[in-house]
PDB file of C-alpha atoms in Angstrom:
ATOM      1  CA  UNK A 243       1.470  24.610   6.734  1.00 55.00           C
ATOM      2  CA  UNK A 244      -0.259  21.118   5.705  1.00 63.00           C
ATOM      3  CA  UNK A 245      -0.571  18.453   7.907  1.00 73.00           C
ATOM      4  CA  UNK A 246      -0.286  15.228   6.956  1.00 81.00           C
ATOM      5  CA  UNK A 247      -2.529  12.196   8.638  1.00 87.00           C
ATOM      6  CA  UNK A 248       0.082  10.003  10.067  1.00 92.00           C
ATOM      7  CA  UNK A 249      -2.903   7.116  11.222  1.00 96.00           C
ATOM      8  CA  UNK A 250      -5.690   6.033   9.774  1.00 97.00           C
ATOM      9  CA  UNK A 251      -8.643   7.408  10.786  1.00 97.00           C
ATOM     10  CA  UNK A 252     -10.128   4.678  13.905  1.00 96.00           C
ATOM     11  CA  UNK A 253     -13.648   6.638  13.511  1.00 97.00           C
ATOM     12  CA  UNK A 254     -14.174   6.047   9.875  1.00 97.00           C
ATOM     13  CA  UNK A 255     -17.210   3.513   9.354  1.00 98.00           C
ATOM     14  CA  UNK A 256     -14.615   1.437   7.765  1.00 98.00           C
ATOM     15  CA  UNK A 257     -11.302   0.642   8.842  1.00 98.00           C
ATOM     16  CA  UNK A 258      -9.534  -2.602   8.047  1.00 99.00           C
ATOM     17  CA  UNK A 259      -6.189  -4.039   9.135  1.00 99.00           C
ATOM     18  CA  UNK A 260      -4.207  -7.096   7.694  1.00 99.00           C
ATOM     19  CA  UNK A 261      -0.975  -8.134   7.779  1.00 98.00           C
ATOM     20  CA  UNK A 262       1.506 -10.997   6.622  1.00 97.00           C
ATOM     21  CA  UNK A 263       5.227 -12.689   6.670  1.00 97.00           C
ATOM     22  CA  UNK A 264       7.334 -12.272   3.292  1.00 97.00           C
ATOM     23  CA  UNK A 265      10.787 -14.266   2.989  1.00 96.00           C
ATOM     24  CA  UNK A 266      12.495 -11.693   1.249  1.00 97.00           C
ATOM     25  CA  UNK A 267      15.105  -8.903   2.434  1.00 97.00           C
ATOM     26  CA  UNK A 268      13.660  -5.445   3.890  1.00 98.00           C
ATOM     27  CA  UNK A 269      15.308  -3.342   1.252  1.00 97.00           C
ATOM     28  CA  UNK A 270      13.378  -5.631  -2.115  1.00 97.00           C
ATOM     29  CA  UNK A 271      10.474  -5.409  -0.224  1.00 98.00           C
ATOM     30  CA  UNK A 272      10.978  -1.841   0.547  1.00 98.00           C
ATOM     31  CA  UNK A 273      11.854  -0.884  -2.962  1.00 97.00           C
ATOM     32  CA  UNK A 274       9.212  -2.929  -4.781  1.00 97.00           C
ATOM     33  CA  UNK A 275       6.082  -1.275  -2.967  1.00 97.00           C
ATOM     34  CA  UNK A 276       7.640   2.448  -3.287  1.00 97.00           C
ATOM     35  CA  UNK A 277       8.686   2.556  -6.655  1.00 96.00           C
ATOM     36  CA  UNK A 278       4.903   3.695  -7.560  1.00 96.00           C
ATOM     37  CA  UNK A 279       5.404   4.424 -11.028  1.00 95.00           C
ATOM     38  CA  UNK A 280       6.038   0.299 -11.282  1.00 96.00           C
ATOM     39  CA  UNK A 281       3.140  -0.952  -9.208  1.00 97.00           C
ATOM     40  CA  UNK A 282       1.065  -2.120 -12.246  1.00 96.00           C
ATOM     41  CA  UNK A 283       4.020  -4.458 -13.090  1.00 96.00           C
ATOM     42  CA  UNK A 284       3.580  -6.691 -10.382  1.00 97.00           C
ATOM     43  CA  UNK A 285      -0.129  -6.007  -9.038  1.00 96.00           C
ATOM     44  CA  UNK A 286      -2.718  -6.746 -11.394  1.00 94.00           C
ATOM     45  CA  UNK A 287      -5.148  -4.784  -9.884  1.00 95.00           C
ATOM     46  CA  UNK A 288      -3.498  -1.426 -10.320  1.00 96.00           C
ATOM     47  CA  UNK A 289      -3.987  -0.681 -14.039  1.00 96.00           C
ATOM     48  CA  UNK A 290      -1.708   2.192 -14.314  1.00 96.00           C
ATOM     49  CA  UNK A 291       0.048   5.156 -12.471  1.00 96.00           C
ATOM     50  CA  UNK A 292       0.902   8.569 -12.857  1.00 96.00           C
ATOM     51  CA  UNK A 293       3.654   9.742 -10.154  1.00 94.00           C
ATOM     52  CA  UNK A 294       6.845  11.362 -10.860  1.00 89.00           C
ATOM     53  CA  UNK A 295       8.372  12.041  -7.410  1.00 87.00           C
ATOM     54  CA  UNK A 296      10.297  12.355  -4.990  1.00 92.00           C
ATOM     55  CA  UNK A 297       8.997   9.869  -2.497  1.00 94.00           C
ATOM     56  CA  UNK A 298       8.117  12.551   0.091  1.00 96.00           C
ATOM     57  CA  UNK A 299       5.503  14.190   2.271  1.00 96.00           C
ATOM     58  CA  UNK A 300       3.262  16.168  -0.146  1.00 95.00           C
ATOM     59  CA  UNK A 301       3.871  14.089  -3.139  1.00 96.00           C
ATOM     60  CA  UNK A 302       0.274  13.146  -5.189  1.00 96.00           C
ATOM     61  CA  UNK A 303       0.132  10.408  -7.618  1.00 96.00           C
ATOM     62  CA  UNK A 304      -2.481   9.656 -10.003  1.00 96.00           C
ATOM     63  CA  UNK A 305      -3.611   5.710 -10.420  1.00 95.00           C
ATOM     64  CA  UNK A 306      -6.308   3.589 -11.327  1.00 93.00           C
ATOM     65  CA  UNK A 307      -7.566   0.660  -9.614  1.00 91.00           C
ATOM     66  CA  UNK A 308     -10.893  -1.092  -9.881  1.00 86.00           C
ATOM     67  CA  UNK A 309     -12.283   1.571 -12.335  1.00 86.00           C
ATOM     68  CA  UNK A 310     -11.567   4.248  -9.860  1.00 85.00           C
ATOM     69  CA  UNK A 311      -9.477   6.870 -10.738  1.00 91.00           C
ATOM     70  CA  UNK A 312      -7.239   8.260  -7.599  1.00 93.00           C
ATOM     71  CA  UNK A 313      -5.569  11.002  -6.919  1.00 95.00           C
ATOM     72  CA  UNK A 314      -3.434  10.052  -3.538  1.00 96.00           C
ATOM     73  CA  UNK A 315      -0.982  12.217  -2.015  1.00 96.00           C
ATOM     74  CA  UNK A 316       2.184  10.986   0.218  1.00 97.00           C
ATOM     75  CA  UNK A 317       1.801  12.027   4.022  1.00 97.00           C
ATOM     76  CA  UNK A 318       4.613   9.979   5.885  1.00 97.00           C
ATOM     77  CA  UNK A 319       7.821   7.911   4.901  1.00 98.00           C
ATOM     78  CA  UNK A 320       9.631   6.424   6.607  1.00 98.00           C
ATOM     79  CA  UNK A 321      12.219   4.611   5.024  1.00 98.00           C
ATOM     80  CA  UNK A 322      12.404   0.873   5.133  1.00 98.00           C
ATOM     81  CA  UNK A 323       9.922   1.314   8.133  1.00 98.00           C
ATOM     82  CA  UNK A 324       6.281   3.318   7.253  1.00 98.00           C
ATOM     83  CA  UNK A 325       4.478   5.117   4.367  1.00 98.00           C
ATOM     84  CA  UNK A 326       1.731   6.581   4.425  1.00 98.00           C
ATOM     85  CA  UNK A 327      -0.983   7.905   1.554  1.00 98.00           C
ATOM     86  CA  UNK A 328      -4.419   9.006   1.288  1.00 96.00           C
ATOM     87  CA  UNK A 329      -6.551  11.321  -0.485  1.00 92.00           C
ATOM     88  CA  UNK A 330     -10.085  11.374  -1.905  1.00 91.00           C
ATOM     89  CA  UNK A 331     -11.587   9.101  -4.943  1.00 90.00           C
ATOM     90  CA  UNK A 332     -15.757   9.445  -5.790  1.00 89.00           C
ATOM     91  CA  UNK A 333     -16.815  10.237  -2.133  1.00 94.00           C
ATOM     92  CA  UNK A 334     -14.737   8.086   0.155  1.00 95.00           C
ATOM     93  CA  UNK A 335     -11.964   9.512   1.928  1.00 96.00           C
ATOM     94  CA  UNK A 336      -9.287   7.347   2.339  1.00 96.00           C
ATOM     95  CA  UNK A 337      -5.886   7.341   4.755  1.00 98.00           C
ATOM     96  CA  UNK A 338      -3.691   3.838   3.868  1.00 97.00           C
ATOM     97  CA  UNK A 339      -0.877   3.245   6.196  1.00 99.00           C
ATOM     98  CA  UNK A 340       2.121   0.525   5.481  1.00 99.00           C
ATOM     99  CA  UNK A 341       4.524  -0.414   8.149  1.00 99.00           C
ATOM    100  CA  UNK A 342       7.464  -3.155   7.498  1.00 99.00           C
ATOM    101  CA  UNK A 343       9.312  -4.889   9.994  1.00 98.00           C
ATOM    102  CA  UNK A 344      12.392  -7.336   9.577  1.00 97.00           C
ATOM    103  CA  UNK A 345      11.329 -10.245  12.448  1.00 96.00           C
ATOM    104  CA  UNK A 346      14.735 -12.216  11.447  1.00 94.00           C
ATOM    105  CA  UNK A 347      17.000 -11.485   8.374  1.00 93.00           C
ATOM    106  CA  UNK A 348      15.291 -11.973   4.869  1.00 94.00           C
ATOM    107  CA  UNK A 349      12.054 -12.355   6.653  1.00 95.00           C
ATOM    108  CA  UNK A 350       9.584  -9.351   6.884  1.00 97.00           C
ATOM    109  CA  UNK A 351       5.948  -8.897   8.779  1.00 98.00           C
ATOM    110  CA  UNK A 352       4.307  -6.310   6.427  1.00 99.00           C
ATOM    111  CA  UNK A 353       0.672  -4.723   7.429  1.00 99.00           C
ATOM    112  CA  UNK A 354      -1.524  -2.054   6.061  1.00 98.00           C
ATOM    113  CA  UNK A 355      -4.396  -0.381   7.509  1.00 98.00           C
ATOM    114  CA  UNK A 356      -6.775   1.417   5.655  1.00 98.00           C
ATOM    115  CA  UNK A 357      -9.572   3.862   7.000  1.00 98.00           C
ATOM    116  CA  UNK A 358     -12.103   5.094   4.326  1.00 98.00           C
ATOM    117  CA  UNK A 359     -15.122   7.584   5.087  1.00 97.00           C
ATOM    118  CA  UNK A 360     -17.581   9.605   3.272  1.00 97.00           C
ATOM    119  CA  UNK A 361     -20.911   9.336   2.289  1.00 97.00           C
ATOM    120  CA  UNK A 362     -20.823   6.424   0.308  1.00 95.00           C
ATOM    121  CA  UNK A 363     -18.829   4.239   3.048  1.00 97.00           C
ATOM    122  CA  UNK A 364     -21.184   5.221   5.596  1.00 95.00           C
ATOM    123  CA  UNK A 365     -24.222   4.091   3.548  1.00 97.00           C
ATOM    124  CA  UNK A 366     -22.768   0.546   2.262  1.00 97.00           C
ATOM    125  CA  UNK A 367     -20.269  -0.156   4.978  1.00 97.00           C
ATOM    126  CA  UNK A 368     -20.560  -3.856   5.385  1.00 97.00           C
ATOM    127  CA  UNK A 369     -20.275  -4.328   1.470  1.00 97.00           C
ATOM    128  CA  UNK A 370     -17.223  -1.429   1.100  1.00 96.00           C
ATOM    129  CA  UNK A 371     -15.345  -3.323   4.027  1.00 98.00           C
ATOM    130  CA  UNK A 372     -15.782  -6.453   1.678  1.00 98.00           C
ATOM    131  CA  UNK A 373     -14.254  -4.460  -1.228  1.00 95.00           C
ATOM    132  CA  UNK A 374     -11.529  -3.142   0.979  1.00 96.00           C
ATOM    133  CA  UNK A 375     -10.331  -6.342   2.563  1.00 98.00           C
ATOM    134  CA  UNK A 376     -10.080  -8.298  -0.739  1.00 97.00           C
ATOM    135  CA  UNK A 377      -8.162  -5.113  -2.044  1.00 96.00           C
ATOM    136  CA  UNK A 378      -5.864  -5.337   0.513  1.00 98.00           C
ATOM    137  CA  UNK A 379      -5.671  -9.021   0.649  1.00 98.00           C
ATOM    138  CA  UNK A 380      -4.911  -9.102  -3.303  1.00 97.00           C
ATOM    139  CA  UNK A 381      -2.094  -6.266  -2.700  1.00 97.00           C
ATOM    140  CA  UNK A 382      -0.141  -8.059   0.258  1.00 98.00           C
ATOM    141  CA  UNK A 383      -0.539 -11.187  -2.316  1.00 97.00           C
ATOM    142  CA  UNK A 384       0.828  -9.371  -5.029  1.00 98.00           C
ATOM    143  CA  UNK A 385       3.788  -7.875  -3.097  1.00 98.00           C
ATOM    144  CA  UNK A 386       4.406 -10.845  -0.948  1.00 97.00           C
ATOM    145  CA  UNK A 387       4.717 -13.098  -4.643  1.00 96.00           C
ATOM    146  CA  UNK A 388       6.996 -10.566  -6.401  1.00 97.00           C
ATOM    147  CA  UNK A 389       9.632  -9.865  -3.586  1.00 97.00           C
ATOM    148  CA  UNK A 390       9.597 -13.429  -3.108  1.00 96.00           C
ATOM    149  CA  UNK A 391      10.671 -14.478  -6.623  1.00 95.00           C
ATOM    150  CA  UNK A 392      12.906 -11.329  -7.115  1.00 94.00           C
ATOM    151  CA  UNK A 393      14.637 -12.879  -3.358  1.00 92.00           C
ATOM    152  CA  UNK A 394      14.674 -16.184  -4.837  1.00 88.00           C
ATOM    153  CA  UNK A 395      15.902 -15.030  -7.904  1.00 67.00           C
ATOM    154  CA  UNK A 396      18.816 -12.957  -6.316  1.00 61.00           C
ATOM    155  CA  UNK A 397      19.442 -16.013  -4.272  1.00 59.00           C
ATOM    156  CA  UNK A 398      19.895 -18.476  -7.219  1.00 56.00           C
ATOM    157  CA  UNK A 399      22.301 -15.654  -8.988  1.00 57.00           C
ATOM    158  CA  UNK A 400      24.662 -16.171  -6.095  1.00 60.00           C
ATOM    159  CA  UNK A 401      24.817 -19.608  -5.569  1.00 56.00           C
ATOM    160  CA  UNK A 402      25.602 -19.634  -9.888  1.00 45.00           C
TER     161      UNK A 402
END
C-alpha cells in the first residue's frame, strides 16, 4: 500500500508558508485551482499540463513551470477544504499542501505550504526559498485575480 504525505515536510531545508483573502465563493475558488488540466489559462507561470484524472489520491500529472518539467502526483483531497501534491523535479523533492477556508460567505482565506528537499535545496537554500516564495506568491496572485473576476462576473450576470 502507498502512503501519501499528508504535510509538508517541517525538516526540509526549505519550507515556506503564505496565505491570503479572495472575495469569491468557496466552490469558484475550489474549482478553478483543481481543474489542473486548465491551470495555464489563468497562471502564467504554468506553461502547460498533462493530467487526465480523476482528482484523487494517486493521481500524477505532468506540467511545466519555470523550465522545469514535473511530474506531481495527488496525495490528499479534500474537497472544498485541502489538496495535497508532491513528487520529484531535477533533485528537489517537493510536498505542496493547499487548504481553503470560507471566513464569511463569498470570502475565502487560501494558504499553501510548500516543503522542498534534496541536494540541490540543501546547497542553495537561501536563493531556492527566494524562488519558492515568489512562485507561490505569483500563484495565490494568479488564483486570487481569476476567481475574483469569474465572482464578479457571475455577480454582474445576476444583477442583468
Amino acid at each position: 500500500m502507498t502512503t501519501h504525505p499528508t504535510t509538508v515536510d517541517t525538516g526540509a531545508p526549505v519550507v515556506v508558508r503564505l496565505e491570503t483573502t479572495m472575495h469569491a465563493p468557496l466552490a469558484t475558488i475550489w474549482d478553478l485551482h483543481t481543474d489542473i488540466a486548465a491551470w495555464a489559462d489563468w497562471n502564467t507561470d504554468v506553461d502547460r499540463v498533462e493530467y487526465a484524472g480523476p482528482l484523487a489520491p494517486g493521481t500524477a500529472f505532468r506540467w511545466l513551470t519555470h523550465g522545469l518539467d514535473i511530474t506531481s502526483t495527488v496525495h490528499q483531497v479534500v474537497p472544498e477544504e485541502r489538496i495535497v501534491w508532491g513528487g520529484p523535479a531535477h533533485g528537489i523533492d517537493g510536498i505542496h499542501v493547499w487548504t481553503f477556508q470560507e471566513t464569511a460567505p463569498g470570502t475565502v482565506t487560501v494558504r499553501t505550504e510548500e516543503s522542498w528537499s534534496g541536494e540541490p535545496v540543501a546547497a542553495r537554500s537561501t536563493e531556492m526559498e527566494q524562488v519558492l516564495r515568489q512562485s507561490l506568491e505569483a500563484w495565490l496572485a494568479s488564483l486570487k485575480a481569476k476567481a475574483e473576476a469569474v465572482a464578479g462576473t457571475a455577480a454582474a450576470a445576476e444583477r442583468h
